XYZ file of C-alpha atoms in Angstrom:
572
model
C 198.267 95.179 234.630
C 196.979 91.635 234.884
C 193.460 90.265 234.737
C 192.066 86.754 235.156
C 189.049 85.192 233.490
C 187.582 81.907 234.730
C 184.665 80.017 233.197
C 183.028 77.411 235.428
C 181.570 74.940 232.953
C 179.672 71.737 233.510
C 182.641 69.520 232.608
C 185.735 71.722 232.931
C 186.683 74.991 234.588
C 188.831 77.061 232.232
C 191.117 79.935 233.120
C 193.187 82.581 231.367
C 195.712 85.089 232.686
C 195.560 88.218 230.531
C 197.880 91.202 230.286
C 196.016 94.492 229.884
C 195.434 96.659 227.961
C 196.926 94.586 225.116
C 194.651 91.625 226.006
C 197.581 89.262 225.515
C 196.999 85.716 226.783
C 199.917 84.846 229.089
C 198.815 81.524 230.608
C 195.823 79.204 230.351
C 194.495 76.403 232.554
C 191.823 73.704 232.409
C 190.728 71.583 235.385
C 187.745 69.230 235.899
C 184.692 70.911 237.449
C 183.409 69.482 240.696
C 179.652 70.284 240.651
C 179.532 69.949 244.426
C 182.402 72.378 244.983
C 182.410 75.162 242.409
C 184.579 77.415 244.559
C 187.146 74.609 244.843
C 187.118 74.216 241.052
C 187.780 77.942 240.695
C 190.616 77.745 243.234
C 192.341 74.849 241.445
C 192.111 76.655 238.127
C 193.284 79.916 239.705
C 196.330 78.212 241.244
C 197.165 76.568 237.910
C 197.497 80.043 236.376
C 200.222 81.022 238.894
C 198.683 84.472 239.254
C 201.220 87.084 240.419
C 199.936 89.115 243.389
C 196.207 88.160 243.373
C 195.343 91.127 245.591
C 196.665 93.487 242.904
C 194.709 92.062 239.969
C 193.145 94.752 237.817
C 190.085 92.576 237.220
C 188.938 89.078 238.134
C 186.000 87.959 235.974
C 183.931 84.806 236.311
C 181.377 83.248 233.988
C 179.387 80.437 235.499
C 176.626 77.937 234.808
C 175.438 78.326 238.414
C 172.313 80.402 237.682
C 171.410 78.361 234.603
C 171.816 75.020 236.377
C 169.909 76.221 239.431
C 167.050 77.309 237.164
C 166.977 73.884 235.520
C 167.527 71.731 238.611
C 165.808 73.908 241.206
C 166.817 74.401 244.815
C 165.025 74.221 248.145
C 162.171 76.739 247.884
C 162.351 79.479 250.500
C 160.281 82.150 248.772
C 156.953 83.774 249.611
C 155.187 85.171 246.536
C 153.167 88.344 247.193
C 150.497 89.119 244.574
C 149.042 92.639 244.538
C 145.717 93.099 242.791
C 145.555 89.769 241.002
C 144.650 86.198 241.837
C 147.040 83.928 239.906
C 145.434 81.913 237.091
C 147.574 78.841 237.812
C 149.233 77.280 240.867
C 152.424 78.994 241.990
C 154.623 75.914 242.379
C 157.860 77.912 242.316
C 157.164 79.428 245.769
C 156.400 77.637 249.012
C 154.049 80.353 250.312
C 151.653 82.771 248.604
C 150.007 85.940 249.919
C 147.392 87.793 247.814
C 146.259 91.298 248.755
C 144.162 94.021 247.158
C 145.836 96.850 245.304
C 147.401 97.528 241.914
C 147.026 100.056 239.122
C 145.406 100.299 235.712
C 147.120 100.408 232.323
C 147.608 104.169 232.667
C 149.303 103.856 236.042
C 146.336 105.151 238.041
C 145.517 103.382 241.298
C 142.839 100.795 240.501
C 142.348 99.654 244.086
C 143.728 100.894 247.414
C 146.620 98.855 248.751
C 145.581 96.536 251.599
C 148.654 96.650 253.830
C 146.735 95.458 256.908
C 146.108 92.039 255.298
C 149.795 91.802 254.431
C 150.863 92.663 257.971
C 148.545 90.010 259.399
C 149.774 87.393 256.920
C 153.428 88.155 257.735
C 152.902 86.780 261.236
C 152.443 83.315 259.733
C 154.954 83.429 256.843
C 158.058 81.321 257.429
C 160.015 82.174 254.263
C 163.109 84.359 254.431
C 162.797 85.610 250.828
C 159.927 87.503 249.211
C 158.957 88.034 245.563
C 156.550 90.904 244.884
C 154.537 91.655 241.757
C 151.661 94.108 241.356
C 149.005 94.503 238.703
C 150.495 96.939 236.170
C 153.512 97.400 238.410
C 155.594 98.338 235.370
C 153.240 101.280 234.764
C 153.414 102.400 238.382
C 155.550 100.454 240.912
C 154.289 102.484 243.899
C 152.405 99.578 245.503
C 155.337 97.182 245.045
C 157.589 99.700 246.800
C 155.134 100.113 249.676
C 154.819 96.338 250.121
C 158.617 95.881 250.000
C 159.016 98.537 252.705
C 156.388 96.852 254.884
C 158.025 93.435 254.527
C 161.401 94.905 255.525
C 159.799 96.712 258.460
C 158.496 93.416 259.802
C 161.499 91.332 258.666
C 164.558 93.623 258.462
C 166.875 90.784 257.332
C 164.570 89.448 254.605
C 165.561 89.218 250.940
C 163.005 91.184 248.924
C 162.756 91.289 245.113
C 160.272 93.384 243.133
C 159.295 92.142 239.694
C 159.185 95.618 238.143
C 162.805 96.341 239.091
C 164.017 93.325 237.075
C 162.122 93.726 233.790
C 159.775 96.253 232.242
C 157.454 93.815 230.465
C 153.724 93.537 231.027
C 152.551 90.283 232.579
C 152.286 90.318 236.346
C 152.635 86.544 236.701
C 155.757 86.504 234.526
C 157.335 89.166 236.704
C 156.336 87.284 239.846
C 158.026 84.126 238.554
C 161.171 86.067 237.650
C 161.272 87.784 241.038
C 160.844 84.441 242.847
C 163.633 82.814 240.865
C 165.912 85.789 241.461
C 165.194 85.608 245.202
C 165.953 81.888 245.157
C 169.253 82.482 243.340
C 170.462 85.341 245.540
C 171.615 83.120 248.403
C 173.305 80.669 246.023
C 175.182 83.399 244.126
C 176.194 85.216 247.309
C 177.612 81.983 248.668
C 179.658 81.342 245.519
C 181.031 84.897 245.346
C 181.925 84.858 249.027
C 183.623 81.461 248.710
C 185.591 82.486 245.617
C 186.854 85.614 247.352
C 187.952 83.689 250.435
C 189.902 81.034 248.509
C 191.526 83.284 245.857
C 192.183 86.307 248.103
C 191.082 88.590 245.267
C 189.249 91.614 246.714
C 185.551 92.051 245.972
C 186.317 95.439 244.410
C 188.101 93.650 241.541
C 185.607 90.822 241.039
C 183.034 90.738 238.229
C 180.561 88.216 236.837
C 179.559 87.903 233.196
C 175.889 88.477 232.382
C 173.871 86.525 229.856
C 174.063 89.434 227.396
C 177.867 89.293 227.225
C 178.583 92.309 229.452
C 180.115 92.444 232.923
C 178.367 93.074 236.210
C 180.040 93.789 239.538
C 179.996 90.951 242.043
C 177.790 93.052 244.342
C 175.261 93.615 241.550
C 175.434 89.927 240.565
C 174.556 88.990 244.146
C 171.452 91.214 243.947
C 170.338 90.244 240.429
C 171.800 86.773 239.757
C 168.991 86.069 237.267
C 170.914 88.353 234.882
C 173.781 85.816 234.783
C 171.680 83.041 233.214
C 173.507 81.814 230.036
C 176.680 83.514 231.253
C 178.874 80.668 229.926
C 177.581 80.687 226.318
C 177.872 84.483 226.249
C 181.516 84.163 227.329
C 182.258 81.765 224.473
C 180.874 84.189 221.880
C 182.861 87.135 223.248
C 185.990 84.958 223.489
C 185.554 83.634 219.959
C 185.277 87.152 218.598
C 188.361 88.360 220.460
C 190.622 85.375 219.736
C 189.713 85.310 216.041
C 189.647 89.062 215.532
C 186.180 88.729 213.952
C 183.557 91.254 215.038
C 180.959 89.463 212.911
C 180.951 85.664 213.190
C 179.016 82.498 213.901
C 180.629 81.110 217.060
C 180.412 77.362 217.688
C 181.345 76.240 221.193
C 181.719 72.453 221.410
C 182.192 71.003 224.862
C 181.843 67.565 226.351
C 178.042 67.470 226.439
C 176.583 70.121 224.139
C 177.276 72.369 221.187
C 176.245 76.034 221.511
C 175.929 78.213 218.409
C 175.496 81.996 218.508
C 175.926 84.997 216.256
C 178.012 88.021 217.092
C 177.463 91.251 215.140
C 179.687 94.305 215.326
C 181.393 92.857 218.378
C 178.208 92.337 220.422
C 176.285 89.126 221.003
C 172.870 88.761 219.376
C 170.189 88.769 222.058
C 167.031 86.674 222.132
C 164.055 88.937 221.410
C 161.779 87.182 223.905
C 164.481 86.430 226.484
C 166.223 83.185 227.342
C 164.422 79.834 227.468
C 165.839 77.905 230.427
C 164.409 74.766 231.991
C 161.201 75.135 229.975
C 160.590 78.681 231.265
C 160.894 81.941 229.342
C 163.001 84.469 231.246
C 162.440 87.952 229.878
C 165.870 89.242 230.830
C 168.550 90.237 228.305
C 170.324 87.033 227.271
C 172.181 85.588 224.341
C 170.245 84.122 221.401
C 171.618 80.597 221.369
C 171.028 77.288 219.621
C 172.021 74.306 221.775
C 172.148 70.670 220.628
C 173.162 67.405 222.286
C 176.512 66.958 220.597
C 179.927 67.038 222.207
C 183.090 65.088 222.714
C 181.322 62.801 225.197
C 178.112 62.102 223.234
C 177.276 58.394 223.321
C 177.812 56.245 220.219
C 176.210 52.806 220.289
C 174.794 49.889 218.297
C 171.022 49.633 217.838
C 169.388 47.001 215.615
C 172.833 46.323 214.098
C 173.208 49.978 213.088
C 175.608 52.584 214.542
C 173.809 55.439 216.278
C 174.811 58.873 217.565
C 172.884 59.312 220.818
C 171.787 62.273 222.948
C 173.263 61.609 226.385
C 176.852 62.167 227.495
C 179.109 59.439 228.904
C 182.845 59.150 229.493
C 185.067 58.136 226.533
C 186.266 54.542 226.580
C 189.789 55.653 225.650
C 189.957 57.512 228.991
C 188.533 54.696 231.149
C 190.920 53.562 233.923
C 190.001 49.877 233.349
C 188.885 49.879 229.706
C 190.032 46.268 228.872
C 187.856 44.869 231.658
C 184.845 46.937 230.633
C 185.141 45.848 226.999
C 185.051 42.127 227.788
C 181.274 41.843 228.185
C 180.578 44.113 225.138
C 177.805 45.936 227.024
C 179.642 49.178 226.254
C 178.356 48.785 222.660
C 174.711 49.187 223.651
C 172.624 51.920 225.372
C 172.640 50.397 228.853
C 170.923 52.558 231.543
C 173.402 54.058 233.981
C 176.364 53.328 231.733
C 179.368 55.507 232.601
C 181.935 54.625 229.915
C 181.381 53.887 226.248
C 182.239 54.943 222.720
C 182.118 58.675 222.010
C 183.343 61.106 219.320
C 186.523 61.437 221.405
C 187.153 57.716 220.766
C 186.233 58.068 217.090
C 188.615 60.965 216.493
C 191.397 59.248 218.481
C 191.066 56.050 216.438
C 191.054 58.109 213.216
C 194.238 59.907 214.225
C 192.497 63.283 214.355
C 193.094 63.755 218.067
C 195.772 62.812 220.586
C 193.367 62.710 223.562
C 193.226 59.303 225.261
C 194.579 55.820 224.525
C 194.558 55.216 220.762
C 194.843 51.451 221.184
C 191.721 51.289 223.350
C 189.798 53.572 220.970
C 190.763 51.437 217.969
C 189.714 48.168 219.631
C 186.406 49.672 220.816
C 185.525 50.977 217.332
C 186.484 47.637 215.777
C 184.063 45.873 218.169
C 181.317 48.334 217.204
C 181.952 47.714 213.504
C 181.665 43.971 214.073
C 178.414 44.364 216.039
C 176.968 46.445 213.200
C 178.297 44.103 210.488
C 180.309 46.902 208.868
C 183.887 47.318 207.812
C 185.850 49.770 209.938
C 185.901 52.274 207.050
C 182.126 51.990 206.612
C 181.657 52.554 210.346
C 183.874 55.621 210.335
C 182.005 57.071 207.353
C 178.599 56.410 208.942
C 179.511 58.012 212.273
C 181.179 61.029 210.703
C 178.089 61.551 208.534
C 175.871 61.447 211.639
C 178.021 64.083 213.362
C 178.302 66.183 210.186
C 174.564 66.350 209.566
C 173.715 67.079 213.173
C 176.110 70.009 212.975
C 174.641 71.198 209.657
C 171.112 71.020 211.055
C 172.149 73.095 214.064
C 173.876 75.671 211.845
C 170.714 75.989 209.796
C 168.651 76.387 212.977
C 170.950 79.100 214.338
C 170.704 81.078 211.084
C 166.998 80.585 210.306
C 165.401 79.906 213.676
C 163.971 76.590 212.448
C 165.357 73.239 213.600
C 165.270 70.588 210.860
C 164.034 67.164 212.031
C 166.664 64.441 212.265
C 166.055 61.738 209.667
C 163.318 63.646 207.777
C 163.090 65.009 204.250
C 165.135 68.057 205.222
C 167.881 65.738 206.442
C 167.859 63.985 203.065
C 168.235 67.370 201.363
C 171.259 68.189 203.515
C 172.859 64.846 202.681
C 172.257 65.242 198.943
C 172.844 62.433 196.494
C 174.847 61.337 193.445
C 173.836 64.459 191.502
C 173.132 66.886 194.374
C 175.684 68.308 196.771
C 174.191 70.642 199.355
C 176.482 73.423 200.550
C 175.502 76.042 203.131
C 176.701 79.483 202.085
C 177.241 81.462 205.295
C 177.877 85.200 205.185
C 180.217 85.349 208.202
C 183.166 83.227 209.378
C 182.616 80.207 211.621
C 184.747 80.491 214.762
C 185.316 77.328 216.787
C 185.680 77.395 220.586
C 186.169 74.461 222.970
C 188.767 71.741 223.476
C 187.382 69.141 220.992
C 186.192 71.620 218.355
C 188.841 71.147 215.634
C 188.019 67.576 214.468
C 184.289 68.403 214.592
C 184.684 71.428 212.321
C 186.956 69.479 209.972
C 183.837 67.471 209.077
C 182.192 70.640 207.722
C 184.859 71.320 205.120
C 183.342 71.188 201.678
C 179.817 71.400 203.107
C 179.870 75.056 204.197
C 181.043 77.968 202.108
C 182.729 80.344 204.532
C 185.974 80.766 206.425
C 186.387 78.337 209.342
C 188.614 79.665 212.132
C 189.907 77.708 215.112
C 191.957 80.352 216.930
C 194.864 79.910 219.296
C 193.685 79.277 222.894
C 190.303 78.102 221.567
C 190.228 75.486 224.316
C 189.768 78.251 226.945
C 187.815 80.703 224.787
C 185.121 81.090 227.449
C 187.642 82.217 230.052
C 189.141 84.746 227.637
C 185.652 86.028 226.824
C 184.803 86.440 230.502
C 187.619 88.903 231.091
C 187.932 90.649 227.714
C 184.568 92.370 227.709
C 183.206 95.445 229.468
C 180.382 96.913 231.517
C 177.348 97.872 229.438
C 173.843 98.951 230.418
C 170.699 99.886 228.504
C 167.699 101.580 230.066
C 164.404 102.374 228.355
C 161.973 104.933 229.781
C 158.589 105.288 228.095
C 156.585 108.496 227.826
C 152.971 107.397 227.335
C 150.536 109.755 225.619
C 147.040 109.359 227.091
C 143.895 111.532 227.231
C 142.561 112.241 230.722
C 139.592 114.127 232.082
C 140.620 117.226 233.995
C 137.967 119.614 235.328
C 135.411 118.127 232.949
C 137.618 118.534 229.887
C 139.630 115.888 228.043
C 143.288 116.828 227.777
C 146.339 114.943 226.528
C 148.764 113.982 229.287
C 152.238 112.431 229.222
C 153.211 109.910 231.910
C 156.694 108.730 232.901
C 157.324 105.718 235.157
C 160.058 106.145 237.764
C 161.652 103.475 239.965
C 159.278 104.347 242.820
C 156.157 105.644 241.099
C 154.806 107.705 238.213
C 154.810 111.348 237.225
C 152.404 112.983 234.773
C 153.020 116.073 232.615
C 150.818 118.188 230.370
C 153.738 119.001 228.061
C 155.339 116.290 225.925
C 158.673 118.147 225.867
C 158.737 118.357 229.657
C 157.914 114.662 229.935
C 160.619 113.635 227.474
C 163.180 115.828 229.232
C 162.231 114.260 232.549
C 162.437 110.731 231.072
C 165.917 111.498 229.769
C 166.966 112.676 233.223
C 165.488 109.573 234.906
C 167.140 107.187 232.425
C 170.495 108.948 232.588
C 170.462 108.967 236.390
C 169.693 105.241 236.581
C 172.383 104.406 234.036
C 175.010 106.477 235.811
C 174.141 104.904 239.161
C 174.522 101.453 237.572
C 177.915 102.300 236.061
C 179.148 103.650 239.397
C 177.947 100.516 241.220
C 179.753 98.480 238.539
C 182.974 100.421 239.229
C 183.277 101.625 235.619
C 185.811 104.443 235.783
C 185.361 105.733 232.230
C 182.276 105.264 230.107
C 180.325 106.866 227.303
C 176.604 107.610 227.582
C 174.210 107.875 224.627
C 170.567 108.949 224.543
C 168.122 108.038 221.783
C 164.522 109.243 221.472
C 162.002 107.561 219.153
C 158.265 107.822 218.692
C 155.955 104.817 218.390
C 153.111 105.924 216.141
C 149.817 104.703 214.706
C 147.354 105.865 212.035
C 143.918 107.181 212.940
C 141.622 108.629 210.278
C 144.625 109.056 208.013
C 146.559 111.024 210.615
C 149.811 109.929 212.234
C 149.548 109.966 216.018
C 152.112 109.224 218.731
C 151.217 106.363 221.091
C 154.331 106.719 223.193
C 157.860 108.042 223.070
C 160.679 105.723 224.121
C 163.816 107.248 225.584
C 166.756 104.807 225.455
C 169.880 105.565 227.476
C 172.964 103.365 227.066
C 176.369 103.482 228.687
C 179.442 101.463 227.719
C 182.739 101.244 229.511
C 185.601 102.641 227.469
């Protein structure tokens, strides 16, 4: 059986043809990404792999920056935000229309105010949007009003795209859920278009097509088209999974160095470490399961320039001078040495490593002449320039490693930077408890600069240049569902009794017996998980159920606030 993994990155689209079940890499490919034609980039990479019988592929898996980039850059807004039982505290600039109606529940899931469907129906006559994001006050406690509103919208607009906040995440915060639902609605049309285009150009059937989620697991293309927000940080997740597989390390610190950025993530026991509060993308916190990642502006194309007669390692990405089609002409006016706005070509780490003989990428003669001109502009010998630039790269890497391991980014050029650099009688070495695994085409010369400054094994595995593509296909379908049983006193027939409430996808059910409530929660969670695995076309999977109590102390007695039932399923 054959499977294909393709990672659509910002600079390159990488591909790998894999033989299953051995997960042997048969062929790899790397083509430039055309941001205006992602499907075309996938097609060129797919053709470069010479895939035998595309229609018979066991699995075709894609990781993509599409959702992440759309979140950052934004698209044309075509979303109406419907608020139930709450007037937003700040302007809703992520939707082009807003409708607020009465309704919503209280913290216990009881109806706080009757749902005003008549106002919604009247407002729908004037709404022009084709997508709708719905969020209700305490909708995660009882989604009944969200469901009723969604049904009414579809009654009036049968072809509308409707997203409920409570079906995406289970966190409190109505406005957060509304934002997430609006962004998911905005992404749906973009993701559907990409999946449809990829299928038409590759001729791979939809039934074999998967997309990687931001938590490192696979999702069917149909599910990805419904919940594209779950694919944010898909690319970095693919690099971690690929690094683990190619290196054979189930516990590692994976460093993915591309043309523009360096991404650093931990993998533990074969699974990516997730961000506790969700992914931060484009300045917004998305409370969906996503990889915990440290990203810095450092890659093969990071600008190197002269400033105040000193060599500097910049933040923006440009094209390497050693790859410029007319480099001699561009070097004549020496503007390539300085941070000129709109500059396309200049000196980069690719040029540095080529001139040093640590890489064979590009024209070595051009790289050598460019670095010599930079040394002259900075009044340094060529050896002094090389040492200065390698130090700048080394310490930026060390700072990012420290940030990934501690959660604290050290300021560049501060006292912490001086500590990392050390001195005549101090040599700072980072002792790391897991191997460092390098992924990405330019990663090897970067990691060579860490030798002697980190105490751990450094692994640059075979096929590291397409590690993301390998990671996209060599993972599995995984789902986790939590169902809470909340313990709350209620007045019944003039007497206070303890009740146990369980939230379902379409409402809430209350029990007077904790055991009955927990049993029901287990059934609800298991049913949802099994439905997900079937929609994801997982033929064989293992389901686990865990029950834990969340307790508190009152007058010296331990009491249960709620019981959390966690159901997981993993493809075998």
